[in-house]
């Protein structure tokens, strides 16, 4: 039997998928065409490795409680009732004895599904008055830069790159990640588009480009500023557009004035003539698009580099035509905020920078006494790994890890909870490459006793005495709540209770 679903891994493509299922188990998985960007194929990671991820020996199948030393992964199997009662009791005790801020929820983008984060989980932690988390480990500088410059304006959809006559791929490598942009680039190239790639490495996409600028890592900022300076000085800047839509143009031009093609090329270790060619081809093509990836933000001047690259579309006046402008994350194409389904206002407790998790676990005041980790594997992904490990070793720290597999972090947990994968639960997800919003039902039976995030956090609210009678709990109710409100409505608890939000116009986008 074939079933349709979607992939909600942290990837801009958000593929629509077709899954061959036998007796509730995965037989095979591939792309379908409901999301036009997917075009019937998916990446090797999901196509050939999901079977091992689902049914391999690392899969967590039952709730577990620690029976040995932290870190040695000695656990005994317990029932869900035992595990969740232990968590509810312990977290309530931590709140009562040390204050809610002694509890830290730690999560990231292990799943980009709107049902898996920031709704029922947020309800539980807000009502506990737990510490809040700043999800800084990835995309924090670029999100801040793009948000400050363009607000919630969505960028060019990947599907519209075929319309562009010049395409700059800056700090992204779609030949290995977000792979569905590649055929669109190839199509655009066939139809005469000129493609440039700015990347220190000669990546797969650089090999199909007309121009490759192999700058030194961390020199994107002077190179982008030199292009902006040239646009201002040569008259290529769209002064009319800037006068109408931009602010602080003179300040930006002043910053850019410090960098000529020659000086930028010297620090970037490239030929100034290549920067000049890139600038000229970009300004003369119409439409022209810049795909800004996250590669350039991984540097101490990363946020400024992203801002300078994104500014080029405005300085050159590239907006207003299909295929013209920039793309960073197109999640903004949807006026949605999953946290409305938290049905609880944000509580202004302390904010923990997740990049400092190790330090915080070892020395914060008040100390973190309860740690709930889900949708992420901090021991493998956060900086200062040794501090994170030493923090997790603390005997007075009660750690819950809710994950699909026995991660490095889970080995240090007091309680491990088995989580469903995106194939084993209903989901609602928006793409951040093309403009798609997709909803699907579970396509496989959950392995072992694994449960979805919202199911677990709703039960924890019940067991902790934190549930309210009209909380949205079932998948349909949560999805309808998310679709029925807009992100501006930050007072989600009060608004949810009054049901005062209207169903919004979701825009001219595809809903599969
Ligand atoms: S390409 Fe991205 S969205 Fe598609 S299956 Fe792979 S990870 Fe999922």
Short mmCIF file of C-alpha atoms and ligand atoms in Angstrom, two decimals:
data_model
loop_
_atom_site.label_atom_id
_atom_site.label_comp_id
_atom_site.label_asym_id
_atom_site.label_seq_id
_atom_site.Cartn_x
_atom_site.Cartn_y
_atom_site.Cartn_z
CA UNK A 1 0.00 0.00 0.00
CA UNK A 2 1.23 3.50 -0.83
CA UNK A 3 0.63 6.47 1.46
CA UNK A 4 1.48 10.13 1.05
CA UNK A 5 3.33 12.21 3.60
CA UNK A 6 5.89 14.97 3.95
CA UNK A 7 9.41 15.38 5.24
CA UNK A 8 9.76 17.87 8.09
CA UNK A 9 13.50 17.59 8.65
CA UNK A 10 15.31 20.93 8.88
CA UNK A 11 15.71 21.41 5.13
CA UNK A 12 14.29 24.17 2.89
CA UNK A 13 12.72 21.69 0.46
CA UNK A 14 9.95 20.18 2.64
CA UNK A 15 9.46 17.28 0.24
CA UNK A 16 6.14 15.64 -0.39
CA UNK A 17 6.73 11.91 -0.21
CA UNK A 18 5.21 8.61 -1.20
CA UNK A 19 5.74 5.76 1.22
CA UNK A 20 5.26 2.08 0.48
CA UNK A 21 3.89 0.51 3.65
CA UNK A 22 3.34 -3.11 4.64
CA UNK A 23 1.63 -3.99 7.92
CA UNK A 24 2.32 -0.48 9.21
CA UNK A 25 6.06 -0.79 8.42
CA UNK A 26 8.19 1.13 5.95
CA UNK A 27 9.05 -0.74 2.76
CA UNK A 28 10.37 2.14 0.68
CA UNK A 29 10.14 5.90 0.46
CA UNK A 30 10.55 8.41 -2.36
CA UNK A 31 9.37 11.82 -3.47
CA UNK A 32 6.08 12.57 -5.19
CA UNK A 33 4.89 15.65 -7.04
CA UNK A 34 2.31 17.23 -4.72
CA UNK A 35 5.01 19.70 -3.76
CA UNK A 36 6.07 20.86 -7.26
CA UNK A 37 9.63 21.44 -6.05
CA UNK A 38 10.02 17.78 -5.03
CA UNK A 39 9.46 16.56 -8.59
CA UNK A 40 9.28 12.91 -7.60
CA UNK A 41 12.63 12.44 -5.87
CA UNK A 42 14.19 12.96 -2.43
CA UNK A 43 17.68 13.00 -0.95
CA UNK A 44 19.63 9.82 -0.24
CA UNK A 45 19.58 10.52 3.50
CA UNK A 46 15.84 9.97 3.75
CA UNK A 47 15.43 7.52 0.84
CA UNK A 48 18.08 5.05 1.97
CA UNK A 49 18.64 5.69 5.67
CA UNK A 50 15.13 6.00 7.12
CA UNK A 51 14.82 2.24 7.45
CA UNK A 52 17.85 2.05 9.73
CA UNK A 53 16.75 5.16 11.63
CA UNK A 54 13.28 3.69 12.22
CA UNK A 55 14.11 0.07 12.96
CA UNK A 56 17.83 0.01 13.78
CA UNK A 57 19.24 -0.93 17.17
CA UNK A 58 19.70 2.71 18.24
CA UNK A 59 15.94 3.36 18.12
CA UNK A 60 14.47 4.10 21.53
CA UNK A 61 11.40 1.87 21.76
CA UNK A 62 10.23 2.25 25.36
CA UNK A 63 10.50 4.76 28.21
CA UNK A 64 13.68 4.18 30.20
CA UNK A 65 14.91 5.20 33.64
CA UNK A 66 18.57 5.36 34.56
CA UNK A 67 19.94 2.57 36.74
CA UNK A 68 23.68 3.19 36.40
CA UNK A 69 26.17 6.03 36.18
CA UNK A 70 25.31 9.05 34.05
CA UNK A 71 26.86 8.64 30.63
CA UNK A 72 27.11 4.85 30.58
CA UNK A 73 23.58 4.40 29.16
CA UNK A 74 22.44 1.91 31.79
CA UNK A 75 18.67 2.04 31.79
CA UNK A 76 15.76 -0.11 32.74
CA UNK A 77 12.49 -0.22 30.89
CA UNK A 78 9.49 1.40 32.58
CA UNK A 79 5.93 2.17 31.57
CA UNK A 80 4.85 5.54 30.19
CA UNK A 81 2.83 6.09 33.37
CA UNK A 82 5.90 5.54 35.54
CA UNK A 83 8.14 7.73 33.39
CA UNK A 84 5.75 10.65 33.02
CA UNK A 85 4.68 10.56 36.68
CA UNK A 86 8.34 10.66 37.71
CA UNK A 87 8.97 13.66 35.44
CA UNK A 88 5.86 15.56 36.53
CA UNK A 89 6.64 14.98 40.19
CA UNK A 90 10.30 15.94 39.89
CA UNK A 91 9.74 19.06 37.80
CA UNK A 92 6.96 20.25 40.12
CA UNK A 93 9.29 19.71 43.09
CA UNK A 94 12.09 21.66 41.37
CA UNK A 95 9.70 24.53 40.67
CA UNK A 96 8.45 24.51 44.28
CA UNK A 97 11.92 24.33 45.85
CA UNK A 98 14.10 26.35 43.48
CA UNK A 99 11.67 28.33 41.29
CA UNK A 100 10.54 27.59 37.75
CA UNK A 101 13.68 29.13 36.26
CA UNK A 102 15.65 26.17 37.61
CA UNK A 103 14.00 24.21 34.78
CA UNK A 104 15.48 24.56 31.29
CA UNK A 105 13.74 23.24 28.16
CA UNK A 106 16.40 22.64 25.51
CA UNK A 107 15.25 22.09 21.95
CA UNK A 108 16.18 22.96 18.38
CA UNK A 109 15.17 22.16 14.81
CA UNK A 110 15.35 18.37 14.87
CA UNK A 111 11.92 18.65 13.39
CA UNK A 112 10.54 21.66 11.56
CA UNK A 113 6.98 20.41 11.87
CA UNK A 114 4.61 22.95 13.34
CA UNK A 115 3.08 20.28 15.58
CA UNK A 116 6.40 19.34 17.15
CA UNK A 117 7.61 22.51 18.78
CA UNK A 118 6.47 25.74 20.42
CA UNK A 119 2.89 24.76 21.18
CA UNK A 120 2.01 22.04 23.71
CA UNK A 121 5.62 21.97 24.92
CA UNK A 122 5.57 25.76 25.36
CA UNK A 123 2.31 25.47 27.32
CA UNK A 124 3.94 23.07 29.79
CA UNK A 125 7.10 25.11 30.28
CA UNK A 126 5.32 28.49 30.41
CA UNK A 127 2.99 27.22 33.11
CA UNK A 128 5.98 25.90 35.05
CA UNK A 129 7.52 29.39 34.61
CA UNK A 130 10.64 27.67 33.31
CA UNK A 131 13.68 29.50 31.88
CA UNK A 132 13.30 30.44 28.23
CA UNK A 133 15.76 29.36 25.57
CA UNK A 134 17.38 31.56 22.92
CA UNK A 135 17.85 29.15 20.00
CA UNK A 136 21.15 30.59 18.88
CA UNK A 137 23.08 27.57 17.67
CA UNK A 138 22.25 28.21 14.02
CA UNK A 139 20.81 31.07 11.96
CA UNK A 140 20.61 33.57 14.84
CA UNK A 141 22.75 36.28 13.11
CA UNK A 142 21.16 35.77 9.68
CA UNK A 143 17.62 35.73 11.09
CA UNK A 144 18.33 38.95 12.97
CA UNK A 145 19.91 40.56 9.90
CA UNK A 146 17.21 39.54 7.42
CA UNK A 147 14.41 40.37 9.87
CA UNK A 148 15.85 43.81 10.60
CA UNK A 149 16.24 44.56 6.89
CA UNK A 150 13.12 43.07 5.33
CA UNK A 151 10.81 42.23 8.24
CA UNK A 152 8.50 39.33 7.43
CA UNK A 153 8.71 39.80 3.67
CA UNK A 154 9.16 36.42 2.00
CA UNK A 155 11.93 36.09 -0.57
CA UNK A 156 11.97 34.53 -4.03
CA UNK A 157 10.51 31.01 -4.09
CA UNK A 158 12.94 28.33 -5.31
CA UNK A 159 10.43 27.50 -8.05
CA UNK A 160 10.77 31.05 -9.42
CA UNK A 161 14.53 30.84 -9.93
CA UNK A 162 13.76 29.56 -13.42
CA UNK A 163 12.57 33.11 -14.24
CA UNK A 164 15.83 34.78 -13.21
CA UNK A 165 18.46 35.85 -15.75
CA UNK A 166 21.24 36.16 -13.15
CA UNK A 167 21.49 34.00 -10.05
CA UNK A 168 24.08 34.40 -7.30
CA UNK A 169 24.39 31.49 -4.88
CA UNK A 170 26.22 32.99 -1.92
CA UNK A 171 27.26 30.72 0.97
CA UNK A 172 24.95 27.83 0.06
CA UNK A 173 25.57 24.48 -1.57
CA UNK A 174 22.37 23.05 -3.07
CA UNK A 175 24.32 20.23 -4.69
CA UNK A 176 24.29 18.54 -1.26
CA UNK A 177 21.72 20.35 0.88
CA UNK A 178 18.35 21.66 -0.23
CA UNK A 179 19.04 19.67 -3.39
CA UNK A 180 15.83 20.52 -5.21
CA UNK A 181 17.17 23.93 -6.18
CA UNK A 182 19.71 22.24 -8.48
CA UNK A 183 17.32 21.22 -11.30
CA UNK A 184 15.78 24.70 -11.21
CA UNK A 185 19.26 26.21 -11.61
CA UNK A 186 20.03 23.84 -14.45
CA UNK A 187 16.75 24.75 -16.16
CA UNK A 188 17.44 28.46 -15.70
CA UNK A 189 20.94 27.98 -17.12
CA UNK A 190 19.56 26.16 -20.14
CA UNK A 191 17.26 29.10 -20.73
CA UNK A 192 20.16 31.51 -20.66
CA UNK A 193 20.52 32.49 -17.01
CA UNK A 194 23.99 33.45 -15.80
CA UNK A 195 24.97 31.78 -12.51
CA UNK A 196 27.64 32.81 -10.02
CA UNK A 197 28.68 31.01 -6.85
CA UNK A 198 30.44 32.69 -3.94
CA UNK A 199 32.00 29.98 -1.81
CA UNK A 200 35.51 29.21 -0.54
CA UNK A 201 35.15 25.67 -1.92
CA UNK A 202 34.63 24.46 -5.45
CA UNK A 203 31.33 22.79 -4.60
CA UNK A 204 29.04 20.87 -6.92
CA UNK A 205 27.01 23.98 -7.64
CA UNK A 206 30.22 25.97 -8.26
CA UNK A 207 31.06 23.45 -10.99
CA UNK A 208 27.93 24.27 -12.98
CA UNK A 209 28.29 28.03 -12.46
CA UNK A 210 29.54 30.57 -15.02
CA UNK A 211 31.59 32.29 -12.34
CA UNK A 212 33.02 30.98 -9.08
CA UNK A 213 34.39 33.44 -6.53
CA UNK A 214 36.45 31.33 -4.08
CA UNK A 215 36.88 33.94 -1.37
CA UNK A 216 38.60 33.23 1.93
CA UNK A 217 36.20 32.22 4.74
CA UNK A 218 35.05 35.29 6.66
CA UNK A 219 35.64 37.80 3.84
CA UNK A 220 32.10 37.91 2.45
CA UNK A 221 31.50 41.27 4.14
CA UNK A 222 34.21 43.31 2.35
CA UNK A 223 33.38 41.65 -0.96
CA UNK A 224 29.66 42.48 -0.66
CA UNK A 225 30.49 46.03 0.45
CA UNK A 226 32.82 46.52 -2.52
CA UNK A 227 29.98 45.54 -4.87
CA UNK A 228 27.65 47.98 -3.11
CA UNK A 229 30.27 50.75 -3.34
CA UNK A 230 30.68 50.14 -7.05
CA UNK A 231 26.91 50.31 -7.52
CA UNK A 232 26.71 53.64 -5.70
CA UNK A 233 29.72 55.11 -7.51
CA UNK A 234 28.94 53.86 -11.01
CA UNK A 235 25.31 54.97 -10.97
CA UNK A 236 24.08 51.37 -11.01
CA UNK A 237 22.32 51.84 -7.66
CA UNK A 238 18.56 52.23 -8.04
CA UNK A 239 18.24 55.59 -6.28
CA UNK A 240 14.54 55.86 -7.02
CA UNK A 241 13.79 52.51 -5.39
CA UNK A 242 16.02 53.32 -2.41
CA UNK A 243 14.40 56.73 -1.89
CA UNK A 244 10.97 55.17 -1.81
CA UNK A 245 11.58 51.97 0.14
CA UNK A 246 14.86 52.09 2.05
CA UNK A 247 16.23 53.97 5.03
CA UNK A 248 19.78 54.74 6.21
CA UNK A 249 21.06 54.41 2.65
CA UNK A 250 23.76 57.06 3.14
CA UNK A 251 25.06 55.30 6.25
CA UNK A 252 25.32 52.05 4.32
CA UNK A 253 27.04 53.76 1.38
CA UNK A 254 29.51 55.32 3.83
CA UNK A 255 30.40 51.87 5.23
CA UNK A 256 30.74 50.47 1.73
CA UNK A 257 33.00 53.35 0.66
CA UNK A 258 35.89 51.80 2.58
CA UNK A 259 36.05 48.84 0.18
CA UNK A 260 37.05 48.93 -3.47
CA UNK A 261 37.22 45.80 -5.63
CA UNK A 262 41.00 45.89 -5.16
CA UNK A 263 41.04 46.13 -1.36
CA UNK A 264 38.26 43.56 -0.96
CA UNK A 265 39.98 41.20 -3.40
CA UNK A 266 43.21 41.48 -1.45
CA UNK A 267 41.69 40.34 1.86
CA UNK A 268 39.50 37.77 0.13
CA UNK A 269 42.40 36.30 -1.85
CA UNK A 270 40.61 36.58 -5.20
CA UNK A 271 41.05 38.41 -8.50
CA UNK A 272 39.41 41.90 -8.35
CA UNK A 273 38.33 41.46 -11.98
CA UNK A 274 36.18 38.50 -10.94
CA UNK A 275 34.36 40.58 -8.30
CA UNK A 276 33.87 43.29 -10.93
CA UNK A 277 32.45 40.80 -13.41
CA UNK A 278 30.07 39.43 -10.80
CA UNK A 279 28.87 42.96 -9.95
CA UNK A 280 28.35 43.97 -13.58
CA UNK A 281 26.53 40.79 -14.60
CA UNK A 282 24.29 41.09 -11.55
CA UNK A 283 23.21 44.70 -12.06
CA UNK A 284 22.60 44.35 -15.80
CA UNK A 285 20.44 41.21 -15.58
CA UNK A 286 16.71 41.39 -15.02
CA UNK A 287 15.34 39.59 -13.05
CA UNK A 288 18.30 38.81 -10.77
CA UNK A 289 18.24 36.89 -7.52
CA UNK A 290 20.69 36.27 -4.67
CA UNK A 291 20.35 33.00 -2.77
CA UNK A 292 22.01 33.80 0.56
CA UNK A 293 22.82 30.67 2.54
CA UNK A 294 23.94 30.21 6.12
CA UNK A 295 27.60 29.48 5.34
CA UNK A 296 28.74 33.07 5.65
CA UNK A 297 27.20 33.64 9.07
CA UNK A 298 29.60 31.13 10.67
CA UNK A 299 32.10 33.82 11.45
CA UNK A 300 32.56 36.63 13.90
CA UNK A 301 31.30 39.15 11.30
CA UNK A 302 28.66 36.75 9.95
CA UNK A 303 25.56 38.82 10.73
CA UNK A 304 27.08 41.90 9.07
CA UNK A 305 28.10 39.82 6.05
CA UNK A 306 24.55 38.51 5.62
CA UNK A 307 23.16 42.05 5.97
CA UNK A 308 25.57 43.37 3.31
CA UNK A 309 24.75 40.55 0.88
CA UNK A 310 21.01 41.00 1.38
CA UNK A 311 21.36 44.77 0.88
CA UNK A 312 22.60 44.23 -2.69
CA UNK A 313 19.08 43.38 -3.93
CA UNK A 314 17.76 46.67 -2.55
CA UNK A 315 20.68 48.80 -3.77
CA UNK A 316 20.29 47.34 -7.26
CA UNK A 317 16.48 47.63 -7.09
CA UNK A 318 15.91 43.99 -7.97
CA UNK A 319 12.49 43.58 -6.36
CA UNK A 320 9.04 43.72 -7.92
CA UNK A 321 9.52 41.16 -10.69
CA UNK A 322 9.03 37.42 -10.55
CA UNK A 323 12.41 35.77 -9.94
CA UNK A 324 13.96 39.02 -8.69
CA UNK A 325 15.17 39.79 -5.16
CA UNK A 326 16.73 37.51 -2.59
CA UNK A 327 16.06 34.26 -0.75
CA UNK A 328 17.09 33.43 2.76
CA UNK A 329 14.31 31.61 4.64
CA UNK A 330 10.86 31.67 3.05
CA UNK A 331 9.14 30.42 6.20
CA UNK A 332 7.94 34.02 6.36
CA UNK A 333 5.71 33.39 3.35
CA UNK A 334 3.24 32.00 5.87
CA UNK A 335 1.58 34.18 8.43
CA UNK A 336 1.71 31.41 11.02
CA UNK A 337 2.92 31.01 14.57
CA UNK A 338 2.73 27.57 16.17
CA UNK A 339 2.86 29.09 19.64
CA UNK A 340 -0.76 30.24 19.43
CA UNK A 341 -1.62 26.61 20.25
CA UNK A 342 0.34 26.93 23.50
CA UNK A 343 -2.80 28.70 24.72
CA UNK A 344 -0.59 30.37 27.30
CA UNK A 345 1.14 33.75 27.14
CA UNK A 346 4.90 33.84 27.15
CA UNK A 347 6.24 34.34 30.67
CA UNK A 348 9.15 36.77 30.94
CA UNK A 349 11.53 34.49 32.79
CA UNK A 350 15.30 34.49 32.27
CA UNK A 351 16.58 33.67 28.79
CA UNK A 352 19.38 31.12 28.39
CA UNK A 353 21.59 31.37 25.31
CA UNK A 354 21.81 27.76 24.11
CA UNK A 355 25.37 28.31 22.91
CA UNK A 356 26.25 28.74 26.60
CA UNK A 357 24.51 25.58 27.77
CA UNK A 358 27.71 24.03 29.14
CA UNK A 359 28.57 27.12 31.15
CA UNK A 360 24.99 27.49 32.37
CA UNK A 361 24.79 23.88 33.52
CA UNK A 362 28.01 24.31 35.48
CA UNK A 363 27.57 27.73 37.03
CA UNK A 364 24.30 29.60 36.49
CA UNK A 365 22.37 31.25 39.32
CA UNK A 366 19.78 30.00 40.01
CA UNK A 367 21.29 26.67 39.04
CA UNK A 368 19.55 24.53 36.44
CA UNK A 369 18.12 21.59 38.36
CA UNK A 370 15.83 20.17 35.70
CA UNK A 371 16.71 19.84 32.01
CA UNK A 372 14.25 18.67 29.35
CA UNK A 373 15.94 17.97 26.02
CA UNK A 374 13.92 17.28 22.86
CA UNK A 375 14.32 17.80 19.10
CA UNK A 376 18.09 18.13 19.56
CA UNK A 377 21.29 16.39 20.58
CA UNK A 378 23.26 19.08 22.44
CA UNK A 379 26.26 16.94 23.31
CA UNK A 380 26.94 16.51 19.60
CA UNK A 381 25.95 19.96 18.36
CA UNK A 382 26.61 22.64 20.99
CA UNK A 383 29.90 24.49 21.55
CA UNK A 384 32.12 23.72 24.57
CA UNK A 385 31.31 20.03 24.44
CA UNK A 386 33.38 19.22 27.51
CA UNK A 387 31.40 21.71 29.61
CA UNK A 388 28.12 20.31 28.30
CA UNK A 389 29.29 16.81 29.20
CA UNK A 390 30.41 17.84 32.68
CA UNK A 391 27.10 19.62 33.18
CA UNK A 392 25.16 16.52 32.17
CA UNK A 393 27.23 14.46 34.63
CA UNK A 394 25.96 16.51 37.60
CA UNK A 395 24.24 14.16 40.02
CA UNK A 396 21.91 16.93 41.22
CA UNK A 397 20.66 17.63 37.68
CA UNK A 398 17.50 15.80 36.63
CA UNK A 399 17.69 15.30 32.85
CA UNK A 400 14.96 14.10 30.52
CA UNK A 401 15.81 13.28 26.90
CA UNK A 402 12.89 12.77 24.54
CA UNK A 403 14.29 11.45 21.27
CA UNK A 404 13.89 8.90 18.52
CA UNK A 405 17.29 7.25 18.98
CA UNK A 406 19.83 6.75 21.76
CA UNK A 407 21.84 9.90 21.10
CA UNK A 408 25.10 10.86 22.80
CA UNK A 409 23.04 13.14 25.04
CA UNK A 410 20.45 10.48 25.90
CA UNK A 411 23.18 8.35 27.48
CA UNK A 412 23.36 10.98 30.26
CA UNK A 413 19.62 11.15 30.93
CA UNK A 414 17.74 10.17 34.05
CA UNK A 415 14.67 9.47 31.95
CA UNK A 416 14.60 8.70 28.21
CA UNK A 417 11.30 8.96 26.35
CA UNK A 418 10.77 7.41 22.90
CA UNK A 419 9.69 9.95 20.27
CA UNK A 420 7.94 9.34 16.98
CA UNK A 421 9.64 10.21 13.72
CA UNK A 422 7.89 12.43 11.19
CA UNK A 423 6.53 9.32 9.45
CA UNK A 424 4.78 8.10 12.58
CA UNK A 425 2.75 11.18 13.52
CA UNK A 426 0.52 13.74 11.82
CA UNK A 427 2.29 16.95 10.82
CA UNK A 428 1.78 20.41 9.43
CA UNK A 429 4.83 22.01 7.84
CA UNK A 430 5.80 24.98 5.71
CA UNK A 431 8.73 24.95 3.38
CA UNK A 432 11.41 27.60 3.66
CA UNK A 433 12.58 27.24 0.05
CA UNK A 434 9.40 27.22 -2.03
CA UNK A 435 6.04 28.50 -0.78
CA UNK A 436 4.28 25.35 0.31
CA UNK A 437 2.29 24.41 3.36
CA UNK A 438 1.53 20.73 3.76
CA UNK A 439 -0.43 18.64 6.19
CA UNK A 440 -0.31 14.88 6.51
CA UNK A 441 -1.44 12.02 8.67
CA UNK A 442 0.87 9.41 10.17
CA UNK A 443 1.95 6.99 7.45
CA UNK A 444 3.60 4.30 9.63
CA UNK A 445 2.74 2.63 12.91
CA UNK A 446 4.86 4.11 15.70
CA UNK A 447 7.83 1.89 16.51
CA UNK A 448 7.64 0.40 20.00
CA UNK A 449 5.82 2.74 22.36
CA UNK A 450 7.01 5.99 20.77
CA UNK A 451 4.73 9.00 21.15
CA UNK A 452 4.42 12.42 19.55
CA UNK A 453 5.60 15.60 21.26
CA UNK A 454 2.19 17.14 21.72
CA UNK A 455 0.80 13.90 23.18
CA UNK A 456 3.58 13.74 25.76
CA UNK A 457 3.48 17.41 26.76
CA UNK A 458 -0.33 17.38 27.00
CA UNK A 459 -0.09 14.40 29.38
CA UNK A 460 2.61 16.15 31.41
CA UNK A 461 0.34 19.19 31.76
CA UNK A 462 -2.40 16.88 33.07
CA UNK A 463 -0.14 15.03 35.51
CA UNK A 464 1.40 18.28 36.77
CA UNK A 465 -1.93 19.96 37.46
CA UNK A 466 -1.21 22.49 34.69
CA UNK A 467 -3.89 21.55 32.14
CA UNK A 468 -6.89 23.78 31.55
CA UNK A 469 -10.22 22.44 30.32
CA UNK A 470 -10.20 24.23 26.96
CA UNK A 471 -6.55 23.65 26.00
CA UNK A 472 -6.22 22.51 22.37
CA UNK A 473 -4.87 18.97 22.61
CA UNK A 474 -5.75 16.76 19.64
CA UNK A 475 -3.83 17.16 16.37
CA UNK A 476 -6.82 18.59 14.50
CA UNK A 477 -7.47 21.12 17.24
CA UNK A 478 -3.82 22.20 17.33
CA UNK A 479 -3.63 22.50 13.54
CA UNK A 480 -6.87 24.47 13.35
CA UNK A 481 -5.61 26.77 16.09
CA UNK A 482 -2.30 27.38 14.28
CA UNK A 483 -4.01 27.98 10.95
CA UNK A 484 -6.60 30.20 12.56
CA UNK A 485 -4.30 32.82 14.02
CA UNK A 486 -1.52 35.08 12.88
CA UNK A 487 1.91 35.62 14.32
CA UNK A 488 1.12 39.18 15.43
CA UNK A 489 -1.15 37.84 18.13
CA UNK A 490 1.52 37.34 20.75
CA UNK A 491 -0.92 37.31 23.64
CA UNK A 492 -1.80 33.82 22.62
CA UNK A 493 -3.22 32.62 25.94
CA UNK A 494 -5.79 35.37 26.33
CA UNK A 495 -6.66 35.36 22.65
CA UNK A 496 -7.00 31.62 22.52
CA UNK A 497 -9.38 31.65 25.45
CA UNK A 498 -11.51 34.45 23.98
CA UNK A 499 -11.40 32.85 20.50
CA UNK A 500 -10.98 36.35 19.17
CA UNK A 501 -8.72 35.56 16.27
CA UNK A 502 -10.22 35.37 12.83
CA UNK A 503 -9.09 32.91 10.21
CA UNK A 504 -6.49 34.79 8.23
CA UNK A 505 -5.87 35.07 4.57
CA UNK A 506 -2.95 32.71 4.16
CA UNK A 507 -1.90 34.27 0.87
CA UNK A 508 -1.55 33.03 -2.68
CA UNK A 509 0.34 29.92 -1.79
CA UNK A 510 0.04 26.21 -2.31
CA UNK A 511 -1.65 24.13 0.38
CA UNK A 512 -1.30 20.40 -0.22
S1 LIG B 1 15.65 16.83 0.44
FE1 LIG B 1 15.19 17.74 2.43
S2 LIG B 1 12.94 17.77 2.59
FE2 LIG B 1 13.52 16.36 0.92
S3 LIG B 1 13.58 14.34 1.89
FE3 LIG B 1 15.67 15.17 1.97
S4 LIG B 1 15.80 16.21 3.96
FE4 LIG B 1 13.64 15.85 3.53
#
